């Protein structure tokens, strides 16, 4: 049994102008102790699909799935109390914006200890000791003093370390990191990423790493999921994906990598942006930006290919018979 | 933090001088003068009128009078009432506890019902409860105080006979004021039924005076909470698996407090204005009623002194509110 099992996850938002489907038909299973990366451009529904797993979407969101299970527990029918017992304890998440993700009114110590006391039933003293330990583990100097600091006294990198300490406080079996380095300085990005991978190895937890940087994927993940406009367009292990991308979108993402870019071509090799609520194309969602699209792509919605072709949602997967 | 406090106090000085000018000018802009009012229907001869005006010093140019007033104020002297001849300050201080008691009860009433209503409405946005709170508070906000007071009197005092119509306590009871607060003094007096009597006298004025602040506080709390509830750190709190009660009541509420406390401070000012009307409706012997009476008598020293004192109270309340910001928000405390 997989740690996390997702089949046909769909998320719709009730908006002023009707329903907007932000995530459609996502399948994913995550095994204990592995690192899975979810990549895709801004607006492709990476955050929304993982927030759905965590149960953190606003009330305007409607989540449906054939299967949505964590460790065999059905997350769709679970009671709110059981759900709360899981969140923050067995599955945890860190977010894109560390600076705004910490509550400005409370000390770092208070915010870390809170989860420890709730889930592990530690008393004030034990929670404090454990918090010091956690801050040490995430590489924060003079941790005992840091506990009484307020978030505005921390830099972005420090805030993200605190967020990580908070997320791993109760030894989760699954950690979802939503673009944990996007808001940080380039020099800090690598440090935070190393920290995450290091913690993941030492604790044997599963890590879902959301990112739009292919370079990060290559360095960390074992398996990769590519999302585009709410669709999961390709799924492969990391070597297969880099050597033989099957979806044209994946191929385009790879050519956008600096070390692969041919001299003289533009860095972003795919013009255009991810369609949103008001400009969803017919047929294949990617056809307006796809160099290989033809009439069939405009009219007919593609279905996933077989596993040997990375389940690419494309009429003409790369490496397949044309 | 000390610098923060000092800077707030420094801002008050020009405000205070401005208030003395407004208080001084306000009553003089009304037609008529004290001598004319005292003479009443009978009228008075122009010579006698001029003589009396000169005796009070009202014949001098206004700026000369103002500077004299300001000079006296700075020495702590607000002058004497031209009607009762008693010092304005001591008259004010005798009556002020009644107003203070009513105002404190009214603002507590507004906070106790307004805050939870706003928080609950925000956390149940779009539900019937939310719409209900919004409709009721809008009605309460638009209610003219006079009409609302009379309506309550007709219902609770007239038809149901539950509450008395005027005053602070039944004439049956008599005791020396200790704190000036009838609720506390009646308890201290140990007389049977005194407390209940004081309480029942206070209920309607409290509701009438507290209605508008309640409505404003509830609506402001709701909108502040709605804003805060969509913040990232609220999502973080939920990601820890905290119960909704704690997410909303601690993580979100603490951040929504700044605008709410501001509103409460501003409403205290509005409240003192409302007290003038409420005290008149319920014959409540406080500074509001006294001020109205003084205005009708064109008792210049009482009116300008009274206005100045009330304005000072408002300024002190606002100062206290400013200082609580530092307690609520560490960023302000640390001077950022
Ligand atoms: N609360 C919401 N209501 C309506 N639409 C939403 C809501 N949250 C997200 N969306 C929409 O869902 C789509 C997917 O958003 P999502 O945040 O998952 O993108 P993402 O892949 O995480 O992008 P990024 O790299 O910018 O974080 C976007 O078009 C976004 O506008
Ligand atoms: Mg995102």
XYZ file of N, CA and C in Angstrom, chain A residues 13-241:
687
model
N -13.313 25.530 -8.360
C -13.602 26.686 -7.508
C -14.894 27.336 -7.958
N -15.724 27.692 -6.986
C -16.914 28.487 -7.288
C -16.457 29.931 -7.398
N -16.545 30.507 -8.586
C -16.152 31.908 -8.748
C -17.366 32.712 -9.194
N -17.205 34.030 -9.201
C -18.315 34.912 -9.569
C -18.832 34.571 -10.965
N -17.950 34.056 -11.835
C -18.387 33.754 -13.199
C -18.496 32.245 -13.429
N -18.892 31.533 -12.405
C -19.132 30.104 -12.571
C -17.992 29.245 -12.067
N -18.091 27.929 -12.351
C -17.067 27.011 -11.862
C -15.792 27.129 -12.662
N -14.656 27.070 -11.955
C -13.370 27.047 -12.622
C -12.626 25.802 -12.162
N -12.291 24.948 -13.118
C -11.588 23.718 -12.775
C -10.092 23.972 -12.761
N -9.500 23.968 -11.569
C -8.077 24.287 -11.445
C -7.210 23.039 -11.541
N -7.766 21.895 -11.169
C -7.030 20.629 -11.224
C -7.977 19.574 -11.771
N -7.493 18.772 -12.719
C -8.389 17.807 -13.345
C -7.688 16.464 -13.535
N -8.239 15.459 -12.937
C -7.783 14.100 -13.179
C -6.346 13.809 -12.800
N -5.909 14.276 -11.645
C -4.535 14.006 -11.230
C -4.451 12.630 -10.544
N -3.487 11.821 -10.994
C -3.208 10.522 -10.360
C -1.797 10.569 -9.797
N -1.639 10.072 -8.597
C -0.290 10.059 -8.041
C -0.257 9.102 -6.868
N 0.796 8.249 -6.843
C 0.978 7.529 -5.593
C 2.400 7.766 -5.113
N 2.517 7.971 -3.828
C 3.816 8.257 -3.223
C 4.113 7.159 -2.226
N 5.310 6.570 -2.375
C 5.701 5.494 -1.457
C 6.444 6.088 -0.266
N 6.531 5.297 0.782
C 7.271 5.731 1.978
C 8.702 6.077 1.598
N 9.190 7.215 2.091
C 10.593 7.571 1.964
C 11.069 7.961 0.583
N 10.199 8.235 -0.365
C 10.698 8.645 -1.683
C 10.473 10.139 -1.915
N 11.199 10.656 -2.892
C 11.024 12.065 -3.239
C 10.365 12.165 -4.603
N 9.215 12.801 -4.643
C 8.505 13.008 -5.896
C 8.456 14.499 -6.158
N 8.766 14.882 -7.385
C 8.696 16.299 -7.721
C 7.465 16.560 -8.580
N 6.810 17.677 -8.343
C 5.736 18.122 -9.222
C 6.218 19.404 -9.876
N 6.297 19.386 -11.216
C 6.779 20.585 -11.901
C 5.717 21.126 -12.837
N 5.879 22.359 -13.209
C 4.944 23.020 -14.114
C 5.045 24.509 -13.887
N 4.583 25.272 -14.896
C 4.662 26.716 -14.771
C 3.638 27.220 -13.770
N 3.729 28.494 -13.488
C 2.790 29.152 -12.594
C 1.356 28.978 -13.108
N 0.448 28.630 -12.227
C -0.950 28.482 -12.609
C -1.320 27.096 -13.092
N -0.403 26.135 -12.982
C -0.742 24.808 -13.486
C -1.415 23.924 -12.431
N -1.693 24.478 -11.262
C -2.479 23.741 -10.273
C -1.658 22.882 -9.339
N -0.361 23.169 -9.229
C 0.486 22.381 -8.335
C 0.084 22.597 -6.884
N -0.002 23.868 -6.496
C -0.360 24.149 -5.109
C -1.760 23.645 -4.789
N -2.689 23.936 -5.692
C -4.081 23.584 -5.424
C -4.234 22.079 -5.206
N -3.548 21.262 -6.023
C -3.738 19.828 -5.854
C -3.183 19.344 -4.515
N -2.064 19.933 -4.066
C -1.502 19.491 -2.788
C -2.256 20.076 -1.595
N -2.783 21.291 -1.768
C -3.616 21.845 -0.700
C -4.870 20.991 -0.530
N -5.341 20.429 -1.639
C -6.505 19.541 -1.559
C -6.166 18.307 -0.728
N -4.967 17.781 -0.921
C -4.545 16.624 -0.132
C -4.496 16.976 1.350
N -4.001 18.165 1.643
C -3.882 18.592 3.041
C -5.204 19.076 3.637
N -6.198 19.273 2.774
C -7.481 19.788 3.274
C -7.405 21.243 3.656
N -6.591 22.013 2.937
C -6.385 23.409 3.310
C -6.970 24.389 2.307
N -7.780 23.901 1.380
C -8.373 24.807 0.400
C -9.497 25.611 1.046
N -9.771 26.812 0.502
C -10.881 27.604 1.053
C -12.224 26.918 0.777
N -13.276 27.346 1.482
C -14.581 26.697 1.337
C -15.158 26.795 -0.074
N -14.638 27.714 -0.914
C -15.164 27.832 -2.269
C -14.698 26.679 -3.160
N -13.772 25.866 -2.660
C -13.234 24.780 -3.472
C -14.063 23.506 -3.300
N -14.256 22.812 -4.413
C -14.935 21.528 -4.362
C -13.955 20.446 -4.814
N -13.681 19.514 -3.926
C -12.684 18.481 -4.208
C -13.383 17.156 -4.462
N -13.078 16.513 -5.611
C -13.597 15.165 -5.854
C -12.444 14.271 -6.281
N -12.574 12.985 -6.003
C -11.542 12.034 -6.420
C -12.124 10.629 -6.347
N -11.569 9.712 -7.163
C -11.961 8.310 -7.027
C -11.323 7.732 -5.770
N -10.043 8.062 -5.592
C -9.354 7.647 -4.369
C -8.520 8.820 -3.878
N -8.602 9.101 -2.591
C -7.708 10.065 -1.984
C -7.433 9.513 -0.594
N -6.312 8.791 -0.488
C -6.075 8.074 0.766
C -4.662 8.284 1.251
N -4.522 8.492 2.565
C -3.213 8.587 3.188
C -3.062 7.400 4.134
N -2.072 6.553 3.854
C -1.821 5.409 4.721
C -3.087 4.571 4.908
N -3.837 4.435 3.811
C -5.044 3.624 3.875
C -6.276 4.344 4.401
N -6.105 5.562 4.946
C -7.274 6.311 5.448
C -7.853 7.160 4.326
N -9.158 7.046 4.139
C -9.825 7.796 3.083
C -9.990 9.252 3.504
N -9.259 10.152 2.840
C -9.274 11.554 3.256
C -10.572 12.267 2.872
N -11.345 11.638 1.968
C -12.583 12.296 1.538
C -13.704 12.118 2.554
N -13.684 10.998 3.276
C -14.799 10.728 4.190
C -14.395 10.854 5.660
N -13.115 11.124 5.881
C -12.592 11.222 7.236
C -13.300 12.348 8.022
N -13.462 12.167 9.332
C -14.115 13.212 10.131
C -13.131 14.359 10.362
N -13.651 15.576 10.579
C -12.754 16.719 10.792
C -11.754 16.472 11.922
N -12.183 15.823 12.976
C -11.268 15.592 14.104
C -10.141 14.638 13.707
N -10.488 13.570 12.964
C -9.453 12.628 12.515
C -8.493 13.312 11.551
N -9.061 14.179 10.703
C -8.255 14.915 9.747
C -7.254 15.806 10.467
N -7.714 16.485 11.524
C -6.817 17.360 12.280
C -5.721 16.560 12.972
N -6.062 15.339 13.400
C -5.046 14.519 14.060
C -3.933 14.140 13.085
N -4.271 14.029 11.783
C -3.271 13.710 10.758
C -2.439 14.928 10.364
N -3.144 16.044 10.104
C -2.448 17.235 9.596
C -1.525 17.799 10.649
N -0.333 18.097 10.221
C 0.647 18.645 11.144
C 1.368 17.564 11.925
N 0.819 16.358 11.926
C 1.474 15.276 12.643
C 2.058 14.274 11.650
N 1.198 13.588 10.878
C 1.671 12.595 9.924
C 1.943 13.184 8.550
N 1.177 14.212 8.198
C 1.491 14.889 6.944
C 1.605 16.388 7.219
N 2.646 16.991 6.689
C 2.886 18.400 6.969
C 3.231 19.107 5.675
N 3.125 20.420 5.697
C 3.372 21.169 4.464
C 4.108 22.463 4.782
N 5.033 22.839 3.909
C 5.623 24.172 4.009
C 5.334 24.922 2.723
N 5.330 26.241 2.837
C 4.732 27.046 1.778
C 5.724 27.926 1.050
N 5.195 28.487 -0.030
C 5.947 29.304 -0.963
C 6.513 30.579 -0.329
N 5.733 31.216 0.549
C 6.106 32.528 1.087
C 6.410 32.419 2.573
N 7.663 32.125 2.931
C 7.943 31.919 4.361
C 7.645 33.149 5.214
N 7.914 34.346 4.653
C 7.759 35.557 5.462
C 6.317 35.771 5.902
N 5.358 35.485 5.026
C 3.968 35.738 5.400
C 3.307 34.493 5.985
N 4.045 33.382 6.031
C 3.451 32.154 6.547
C 3.591 32.010 8.055
N 4.413 32.881 8.655
C 4.533 32.857 10.116
C 3.646 33.963 10.690
N 3.017 33.662 11.800
C 2.122 34.645 12.402
C 2.929 35.762 13.070
N 2.732 37.030 12.610
C 3.564 38.126 13.121
C 3.372 38.414 14.606
N 2.280 37.949 15.182
C 1.970 38.309 16.568
C 2.557 37.360 17.603
N 3.112 36.237 17.179
C 3.573 35.263 18.169
C 5.046 34.944 17.951
N 5.711 34.550 19.034
C 7.132 34.235 18.918
C 7.311 32.921 18.160
N 8.522 32.762 17.630
C 8.884 31.547 16.928
C 8.652 30.333 17.835
N 9.082 30.468 19.083
C 8.934 29.364 20.027
C 7.479 28.968 20.199
N 6.632 29.939 20.415
C 5.213 29.663 20.589
C 4.662 28.881 19.402
N 5.059 29.309 18.192
C 4.479 28.699 16.999
C 4.979 27.273 16.763
N 6.198 26.998 17.210
C 6.702 25.627 17.054
C 6.124 24.722 18.144
N 6.131 25.245 19.373
C 5.709 24.428 20.514
C 4.232 24.058 20.451
N 3.457 24.949 19.825
C 2.023 24.732 19.724
C 1.683 23.356 19.149
N 2.336 23.034 18.028
C 2.047 21.753 17.375
C 2.521 20.582 18.238
N 3.675 20.769 18.884
C 4.222 19.699 19.728
C 3.285 19.380 20.882
N 2.735 20.424 21.468
C 1.864 20.203 22.628
C 0.551 19.600 22.190
N 0.074 20.034 21.020
C -1.207 19.502 20.532
C -1.097 18.026 20.153
N -0.095 17.680 19.324
C -0.061 16.324 18.765
C 0.661 15.329 19.661
N 1.732 15.792 20.335
C 2.521 14.850 21.123
C 2.229 14.948 22.607
N 1.368 15.911 22.983
C 0.992 16.047 24.379
C 2.145 16.416 25.289
N 3.172 17.099 24.735
C 4.306 17.499 25.576
C 3.889 18.639 26.503
N 4.542 18.744 27.657
C 4.299 19.911 28.498
C 5.199 21.055 28.051
N 5.026 22.210 28.697
C 5.710 23.425 28.271
C 7.219 23.220 28.166
N 7.751 22.615 29.181
C 9.185 22.400 29.280
C 9.717 21.476 28.176
N 9.042 20.327 28.076
C 9.456 19.361 27.053
C 9.348 19.968 25.660
N 8.271 20.711 25.430
C 8.065 21.314 24.114
C 9.194 22.291 23.812
N 9.580 23.056 24.835
C 10.661 24.020 24.665
C 11.968 23.299 24.293
N 12.281 22.238 25.032
C 13.516 21.499 24.745
C 13.502 20.937 23.332
N 12.358 20.399 22.972
C 12.228 19.811 21.643
C 12.364 20.887 20.562
N 11.802 22.070 20.827
C 11.878 23.164 19.855
C 13.329 23.583 19.641
N 14.096 23.636 20.717
C 15.517 23.970 20.591
C 16.211 22.935 19.706
N 15.899 21.674 19.985
C 16.464 20.578 19.196
C 16.126 20.747 17.704
N 14.862 21.060 17.439
C 14.415 21.206 16.047
C 15.127 22.355 15.362
N 15.252 23.480 16.055
C 15.930 24.625 15.448
C 17.389 24.289 15.159
N 17.997 23.493 16.036
C 19.363 23.059 15.772
C 19.412 22.214 14.503
N 18.462 21.300 14.394
C 18.437 20.415 13.229
C 18.282 21.167 11.914
N 17.517 22.268 11.920
C 17.343 23.004 10.668
C 18.440 24.057 10.496
N 19.453 24.015 11.376
C 20.625 24.859 11.180
C 20.443 26.305 11.568
N 19.692 26.555 12.634
C 19.556 27.936 13.105
C 20.515 28.145 14.270
N 21.415 29.152 14.142
C 22.378 29.389 15.217
C 21.703 29.951 16.475
N 22.295 29.727 17.609
C 21.781 30.059 18.944
C 20.257 29.873 19.036
N 19.834 28.617 18.919
C 18.407 28.303 18.854
C 17.628 28.736 20.092
N 18.225 28.638 21.276
C 17.474 28.974 22.489
C 17.035 30.438 22.463
N 17.934 31.313 21.972
C 17.554 32.727 21.896
C 16.513 32.968 20.807
N 16.668 32.249 19.697
C 15.767 32.436 18.565
C 14.301 32.155 18.929
N 14.118 31.303 19.933
C 12.744 30.930 20.294
C 11.907 32.136 20.695
N 12.568 33.139 21.294
C 11.776 34.290 21.726
C 11.753 35.404 20.683
N 12.262 35.109 19.482
C 12.230 36.114 18.420
C 10.848 36.128 17.765
N 10.498 37.291 17.224
C 9.271 37.398 16.440
C 9.617 37.274 14.959
N 8.656 36.821 14.148
C 8.950 36.608 12.733
C 9.559 37.813 12.024
N 9.160 39.040 12.401
C 9.713 40.188 11.667
C 11.193 40.379 11.930
N 11.704 39.672 12.942
C 13.140 39.787 13.224
C 13.963 38.761 12.460
N 13.309 37.947 11.627
C 14.006 36.899 10.886
C 14.103 37.250 9.406
N 15.177 36.769 8.769
C 15.283 36.921 7.319
C 14.415 35.865 6.646
N 14.270 35.975 5.321
C 13.460 35.004 4.590
C 13.967 33.581 4.762
N 15.284 33.411 4.640
C 15.863 32.073 4.774
C 15.622 31.503 6.168
N 15.798 32.358 7.192
C 15.562 31.935 8.569
C 14.091 31.547 8.749
N 13.198 32.369 8.195
C 11.767 32.069 8.320
C 11.463 30.698 7.729
N 12.069 30.417 6.546
C 11.774 29.131 5.921
C 12.343 27.994 6.773
N 13.479 28.217 7.407
C 14.015 27.191 8.304
C 13.060 26.951 9.467
N 12.518 28.045 9.994
C 11.551 27.895 11.091
C 10.318 27.126 10.612
N 9.873 27.463 9.397
C 8.714 26.751 8.837
C 9.022 25.254 8.722
N 10.228 24.942 8.298
C 10.615 23.538 8.157
C 10.639 22.867 9.532
N 11.222 23.568 10.521
C 11.256 23.016 11.880
C 9.841 22.718 12.356
N 8.924 23.649 12.064
C 7.536 23.482 12.484
C 6.906 22.272 11.797
N 7.224 22.120 10.505
C 6.595 21.046 9.739
C 7.107 19.667 10.165
N 8.394 19.594 10.515
C 8.929 18.272 10.869
C 8.817 17.999 12.360
N 8.208 18.932 13.104
C 8.176 18.839 14.567
C 7.643 17.496 15.049
N 6.582 17.010 14.432
C 5.944 15.789 14.933
C 6.321 14.574 14.095
N 7.479 14.634 13.439
C 7.951 13.505 12.659
C 6.968 13.024 11.613
N 6.612 13.877 10.665
C 5.615 13.465 9.672
C 6.171 12.371 8.762
N 5.276 11.564 8.206
C 5.730 10.551 7.259
C 5.700 11.096 5.838
N 4.939 12.196 5.674
C 4.901 12.849 4.365
C 5.081 14.341 4.564
N 6.037 14.911 3.820
C 6.213 16.363 3.871
C 5.988 16.913 2.469
N 5.107 17.875 2.370
C 4.873 18.523 1.086
C 5.541 19.888 1.135
N 6.485 20.123 0.233
C 7.179 21.408 0.208
C 6.757 22.150 -1.051
N 5.972 23.216 -0.859
C 5.437 23.949 -2.006
C 6.382 25.091 -2.373
N 7.154 24.876 -3.411
C 8.140 25.868 -3.860
C 8.850 26.504 -2.669
N 9.567 25.697 -1.897
C 10.132 26.206 -0.640
C 11.229 27.231 -0.843
N 11.752 27.365 -2.046
C 12.887 28.266 -2.234
C 12.593 29.418 -3.186
N 11.407 29.441 -3.776
C 11.119 30.446 -4.799
C 11.297 31.873 -4.295
N 10.880 32.119 -3.024
C 10.899 33.498 -2.530
C 12.250 33.887 -1.946
N 13.231 32.985 -2.015
C 14.498 33.248 -1.322
C 15.613 33.662 -2.282
N 16.658 34.259 -1.712
C 17.851 34.604 -2.481
C 18.472 33.343 -3.070
N 19.104 33.514 -4.228
C 19.680 32.361 -4.913
C 20.660 31.606 -4.015
N 21.459 32.365 -3.247
C 22.465 31.714 -2.401
C 21.818 30.863 -1.313
N 20.646 31.293 -0.845
C 19.969 30.570 0.235
C 19.235 29.344 -0.320
N 18.788 29.447 -1.584
C 17.962 28.389 -2.173
C 18.595 27.013 -2.040
N 19.878 26.926 -2.413
C 20.551 25.627 -2.391
C 20.643 25.091 -0.968
N 20.913 25.992 -0.018
C 21.010 25.553 1.379
C 19.715 24.929 1.870
N 18.609 25.597 1.574
C 17.311 25.114 2.044
C 17.001 23.766 1.398
N 17.308 23.665 0.108
C 17.045 22.424 -0.612
C 17.864 21.271 -0.031
N 19.155 21.553 0.228
C 20.012 20.532 0.838
C 19.456 20.107 2.184
N 19.011 21.085 2.956
C 18.459 20.796 4.275
C 17.268 19.848 4.151
N 16.382 20.151 3.184
C 15.187 19.318 3.023
C 15.556 17.885 2.667
N 16.474 17.753 1.694
C 16.851 16.411 1.249
C 17.544 15.647 2.379
N 18.367 16.372 3.119
C 19.074 15.774 4.245
C 18.088 15.258 5.302
N 17.140 16.094 5.659
C 16.134 15.693 6.646
C 15.331 14.502 6.150
N 14.989 14.553 4.859
C 14.198 13.489 4.267
C 14.932 12.156 4.380
N 16.258 12.190 4.095
C 17.047 10.957 4.164
C 17.133 10.441 5.591
N 17.451 11.363 6.513
C 17.668 10.934 7.886
C 16.393 10.410 8.532
N 15.286 10.982 8.193
C 14.050 10.591 8.855
C 13.242 9.591 8.043
N 13.681 9.355 6.818
C 12.979 8.402 5.984
C 11.554 8.797 5.661
N 11.321 10.105 5.611
C 9.953 10.526 5.276
C 9.823 10.699 3.763
N 8.588 10.644 3.291
C 8.339 10.905 1.884
C 8.289 12.407 1.687
N 8.795 12.851 0.525
C 8.817 14.291 0.269
C 8.210 14.566 -1.102
N 7.196 15.414 -1.116
C 6.676 15.892 -2.395
C 7.191 17.304 -2.570
N 7.976 17.506 -3.617
C 8.616 18.791 -3.816
C 7.972 19.484 -5.013
N 7.279 20.561 -4.737
C 6.674 21.322 -5.823
C 7.679 22.367 -6.270
N 7.856 22.475 -7.571
C 8.832 23.450 -8.057
C 8.524 23.774 -9.516
N 9.063 24.904 -9.994
C 8.997 25.058 -11.441
C 10.401 25.067 -12.036
N 11.378 24.687 -11.205
C 12.755 24.660 -11.688
C 13.166 23.227 -11.991
N 13.410 22.956 -13.259
C 13.816 21.613 -13.672
C 15.157 21.220 -13.061
N 16.018 22.236 -12.835
C 17.321 21.962 -12.263
C 17.189 21.344 -10.875
N 16.265 21.875 -10.083
C 16.012 21.362 -8.741
C 15.545 19.908 -8.820
N 14.697 19.626 -9.803
C 14.168 18.280 -9.969
C 15.308 17.294 -10.198
N 16.211 17.663 -11.106
C 17.301 16.770 -11.469
C 18.166 16.430 -10.262
N 18.344 17.411 -9.369
C 19.230 17.193 -8.231
C 18.609 16.375 -7.122
N 17.281 16.390 -7.023
C 16.680 15.828 -5.821
C 15.769 14.624 -6.044
N 14.884 14.735 -7.048
C 13.757 13.810 -7.069
C 14.097 12.451 -7.669
N 13.300 11.433 -7.289
C 13.392 10.131 -7.936
C 12.352 10.006 -9.043
N 11.144 10.539 -8.746
C 10.101 10.507 -9.771
C 9.584 11.912 -9.988
N 9.059 12.142 -11.187
C 8.624 13.485 -11.542
C 7.228 13.448 -12.148
N 6.416 14.388 -11.755
C 5.094 14.569 -12.331
C 5.083 15.947 -12.975
N 4.616 16.020 -14.212
C 4.548 17.315 -14.885
C 3.093 17.732 -14.989
N 2.788 18.935 -14.515
C 1.405 19.426 -14.602
C 1.327 20.610 -15.534
N 0.211 20.672 -16.257
C -0.011 21.822 -17.125
C -1.494 22.196 -17.092
N -1.790 23.432 -16.660
C -3.163 23.949 -16.631
C -4.121 22.991 -15.926
N -3.657 22.369 -14.871
C -4.538 21.494 -14.098
C -4.485 20.039 -14.526
N -3.897 19.784 -15.711
C -3.749 18.401 -16.163
C -2.392 17.862 -15.726
N -2.394 16.551 -15.490
C -1.121 15.915 -15.240
C -0.672 15.372 -16.589
N 0.294 16.026 -17.222
C 0.574 15.684 -18.614
C 1.629 14.595 -18.775
N 2.449 14.381 -17.753
C 3.443 13.322 -17.873
C 3.950 12.900 -16.502
N 4.353 11.619 -16.424
C 4.807 11.082 -15.144
C 5.903 10.065 -15.437
N 7.113 10.260 -14.916
C 8.230 9.355 -15.200
C 9.237 9.376 -14.064
N 10.158 8.404 -14.058
C 11.255 8.555 -13.117
C 12.214 9.585 -13.701
N 13.070 10.113 -12.821
C 13.780 11.321 -13.201
C 14.736 11.099 -14.374
N 15.386 9.907 -14.454
C 16.312 9.677 -15.574
C 15.561 9.598 -16.887
N 14.469 8.843 -16.872
C 13.663 8.718 -18.077
C 13.175 10.069 -18.562
N 12.757 10.868 -17.616
C 12.182 12.156 -17.990
C 13.220 13.055 -18.643
